[in-house]
Short mmCIF file of C-alpha atoms (C1' of nucleotides) in Angstrom, two decimals:
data_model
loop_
_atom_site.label_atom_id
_atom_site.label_comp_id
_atom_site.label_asym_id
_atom_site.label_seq_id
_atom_site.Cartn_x
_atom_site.Cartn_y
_atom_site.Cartn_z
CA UNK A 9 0.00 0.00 0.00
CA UNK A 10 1.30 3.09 -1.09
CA UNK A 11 1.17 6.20 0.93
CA UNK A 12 0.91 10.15 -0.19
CA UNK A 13 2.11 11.89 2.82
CA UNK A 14 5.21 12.56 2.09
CA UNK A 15 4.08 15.63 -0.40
CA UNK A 16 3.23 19.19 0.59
CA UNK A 17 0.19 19.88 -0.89
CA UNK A 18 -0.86 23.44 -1.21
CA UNK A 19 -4.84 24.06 -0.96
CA UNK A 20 -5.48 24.87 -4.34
CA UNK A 21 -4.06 21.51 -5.52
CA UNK A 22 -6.28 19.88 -3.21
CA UNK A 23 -9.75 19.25 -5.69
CA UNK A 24 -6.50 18.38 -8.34
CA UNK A 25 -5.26 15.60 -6.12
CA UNK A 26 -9.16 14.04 -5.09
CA UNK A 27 -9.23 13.16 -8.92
CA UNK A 28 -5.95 11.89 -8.40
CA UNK A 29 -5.32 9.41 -5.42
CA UNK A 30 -7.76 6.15 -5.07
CA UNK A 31 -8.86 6.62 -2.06
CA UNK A 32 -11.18 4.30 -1.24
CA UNK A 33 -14.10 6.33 0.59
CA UNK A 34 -14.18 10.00 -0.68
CA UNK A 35 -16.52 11.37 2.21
CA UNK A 36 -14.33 10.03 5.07
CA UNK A 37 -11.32 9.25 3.70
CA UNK A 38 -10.29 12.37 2.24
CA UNK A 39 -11.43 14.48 4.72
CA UNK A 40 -9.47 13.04 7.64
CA UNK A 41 -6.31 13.20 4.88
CA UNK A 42 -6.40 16.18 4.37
CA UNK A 43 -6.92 17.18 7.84
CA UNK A 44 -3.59 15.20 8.68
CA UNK A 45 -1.73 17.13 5.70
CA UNK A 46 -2.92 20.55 7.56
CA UNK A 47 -1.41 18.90 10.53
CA UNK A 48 1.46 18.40 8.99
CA UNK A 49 1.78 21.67 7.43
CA UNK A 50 1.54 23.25 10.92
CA UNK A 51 3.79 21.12 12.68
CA UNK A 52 6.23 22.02 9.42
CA UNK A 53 5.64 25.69 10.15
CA UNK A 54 5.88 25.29 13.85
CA UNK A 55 9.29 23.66 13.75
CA UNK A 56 11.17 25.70 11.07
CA UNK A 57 9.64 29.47 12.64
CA UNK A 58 9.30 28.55 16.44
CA UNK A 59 11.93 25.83 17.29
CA UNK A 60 14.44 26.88 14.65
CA UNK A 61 14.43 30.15 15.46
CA UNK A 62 14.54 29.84 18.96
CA UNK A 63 17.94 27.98 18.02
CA UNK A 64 19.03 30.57 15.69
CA UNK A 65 18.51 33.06 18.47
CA UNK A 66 20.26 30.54 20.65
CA UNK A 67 22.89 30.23 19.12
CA UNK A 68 23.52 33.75 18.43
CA UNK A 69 24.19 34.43 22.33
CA UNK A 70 26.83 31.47 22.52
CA UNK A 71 30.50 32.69 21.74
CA UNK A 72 32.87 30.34 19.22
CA UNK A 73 35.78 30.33 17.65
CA UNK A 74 35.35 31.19 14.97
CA UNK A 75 32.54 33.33 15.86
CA UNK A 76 30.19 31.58 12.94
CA UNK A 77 31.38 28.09 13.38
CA UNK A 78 28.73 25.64 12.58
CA UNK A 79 26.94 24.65 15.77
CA UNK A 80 24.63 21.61 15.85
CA UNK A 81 21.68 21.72 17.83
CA UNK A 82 22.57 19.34 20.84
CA UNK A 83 25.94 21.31 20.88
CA UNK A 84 23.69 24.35 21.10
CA UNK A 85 22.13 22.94 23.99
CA UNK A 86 25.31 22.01 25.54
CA UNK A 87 27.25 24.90 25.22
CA UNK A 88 24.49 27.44 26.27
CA UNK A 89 24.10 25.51 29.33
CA UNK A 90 28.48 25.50 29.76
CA UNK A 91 27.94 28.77 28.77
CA UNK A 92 25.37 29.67 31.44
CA UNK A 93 28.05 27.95 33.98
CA UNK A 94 30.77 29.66 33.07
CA UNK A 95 28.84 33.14 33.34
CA UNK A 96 27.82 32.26 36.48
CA UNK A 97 31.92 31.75 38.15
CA UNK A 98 32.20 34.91 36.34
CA UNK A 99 29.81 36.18 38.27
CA UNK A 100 31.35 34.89 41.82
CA UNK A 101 35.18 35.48 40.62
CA UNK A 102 34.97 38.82 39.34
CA UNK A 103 36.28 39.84 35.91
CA UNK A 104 38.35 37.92 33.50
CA UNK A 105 41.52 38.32 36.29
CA UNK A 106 40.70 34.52 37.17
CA UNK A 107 39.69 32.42 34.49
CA UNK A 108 37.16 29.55 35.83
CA UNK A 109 38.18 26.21 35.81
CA UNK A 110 35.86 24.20 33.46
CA UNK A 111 37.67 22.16 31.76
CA UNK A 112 37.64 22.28 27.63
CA UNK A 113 37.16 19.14 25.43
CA UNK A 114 37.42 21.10 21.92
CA UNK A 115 40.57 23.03 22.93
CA UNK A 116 41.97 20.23 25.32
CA UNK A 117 43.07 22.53 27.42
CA UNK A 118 42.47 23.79 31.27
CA UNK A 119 40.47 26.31 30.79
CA UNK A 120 36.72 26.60 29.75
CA UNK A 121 35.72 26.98 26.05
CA UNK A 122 34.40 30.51 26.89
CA UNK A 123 37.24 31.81 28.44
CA UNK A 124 39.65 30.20 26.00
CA UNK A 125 37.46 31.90 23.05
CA UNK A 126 37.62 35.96 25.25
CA UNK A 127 41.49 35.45 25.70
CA UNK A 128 42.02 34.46 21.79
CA UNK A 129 39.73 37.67 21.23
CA UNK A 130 42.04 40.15 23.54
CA UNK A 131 45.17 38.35 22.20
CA UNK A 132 43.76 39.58 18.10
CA UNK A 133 43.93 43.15 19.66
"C1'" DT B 27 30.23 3.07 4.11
"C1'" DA B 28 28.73 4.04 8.79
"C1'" DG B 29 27.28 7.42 11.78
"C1'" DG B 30 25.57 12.01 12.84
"C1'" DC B 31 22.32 15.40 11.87
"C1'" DC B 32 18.20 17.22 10.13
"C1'" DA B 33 13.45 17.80 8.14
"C1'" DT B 34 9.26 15.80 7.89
"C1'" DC B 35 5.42 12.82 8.98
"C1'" DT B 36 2.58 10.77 12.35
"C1'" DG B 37 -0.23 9.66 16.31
"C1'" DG B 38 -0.96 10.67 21.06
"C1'" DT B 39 -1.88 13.98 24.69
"C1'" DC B 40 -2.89 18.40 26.52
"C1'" DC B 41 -4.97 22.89 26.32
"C1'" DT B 42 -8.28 26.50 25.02
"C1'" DA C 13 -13.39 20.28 18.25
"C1'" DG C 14 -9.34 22.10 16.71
"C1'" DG C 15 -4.80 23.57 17.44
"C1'" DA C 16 -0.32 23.24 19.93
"C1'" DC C 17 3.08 20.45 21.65
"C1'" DC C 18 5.75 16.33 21.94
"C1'" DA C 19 8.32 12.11 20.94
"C1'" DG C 20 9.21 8.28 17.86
"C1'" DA C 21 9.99 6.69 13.11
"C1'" DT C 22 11.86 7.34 8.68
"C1'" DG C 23 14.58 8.76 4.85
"C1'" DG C 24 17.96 11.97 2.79
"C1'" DC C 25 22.27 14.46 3.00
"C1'" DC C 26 26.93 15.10 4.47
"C1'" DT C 27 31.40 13.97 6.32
"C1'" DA C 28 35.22 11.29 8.25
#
DNA sequence: TAGGCCATCTGGTCCT
DNA sequence: AGGACCAGATGGCCTA
């Protein structure tokens, strides 16, 4: 059995596509289809204008090296919570005198990603 | 070629 | 009832 799902359909194309697919029940078949394809369409719209953006945004606030590396989203997640860490011993330490302790797994080194990335950035000055 | 990542579909549940 | 949200499944693309 062949399925049709995997298309987004626009509205107009909708009568088009009736003529189209066998369904086998036109009154109840259809109807619940294309209620599941406006589902779908939502869900589409939903992920790509409120999840990806809230990613985008995201990701914006996170600080790299270099500053528009590629970030997937679990490393999103990740580093805005490292990040969120690392702000926060900022916060008890004082300025960038001390630099926290976090340890970095994509520099190998002692220090945290974030202040690794703000001592590259005084360093270019 | 395997594994990671992503978009999309789908059905279930919750909310208004 | 209809829409929003969520998690699982699936297939395509990319890279090491």
């Amino acid at each position: 059995m062949e399925t049709y799902t995997n298309f987004q359909i626009s509205e107009e194309s909708w009568e088009q596509l009736y003529s189209v697919i066998p369904f086998q029940n036109n009154t109840e078949t259809v109807p619940a289809t294309k209620q599941r394809c406006q589902a779908n369409a939502r869900e589409r719209d939903r992920t790509q204008n409120s999840v990806n953006m809230a990613f985008n945004a995201l990701r914006l606030l996170i600080p790299t090296e270099p500053p528009d590396r590629k970030l997937s989203k679990i490393e999103i997640l990740r580093l805005a919570g490292s990040y969120i860490t690392h702000l926060d011993n900022q916060l008890y330490t004082g300025e960038m005198e001390q630099p926290c302790l976090m340890k970095s797994d994509e520099y190998n080194t002692s220090m945290c990603t974030f202040c690794w990335s703000s001592t590259k950035k005084t360093n270019h000055r």
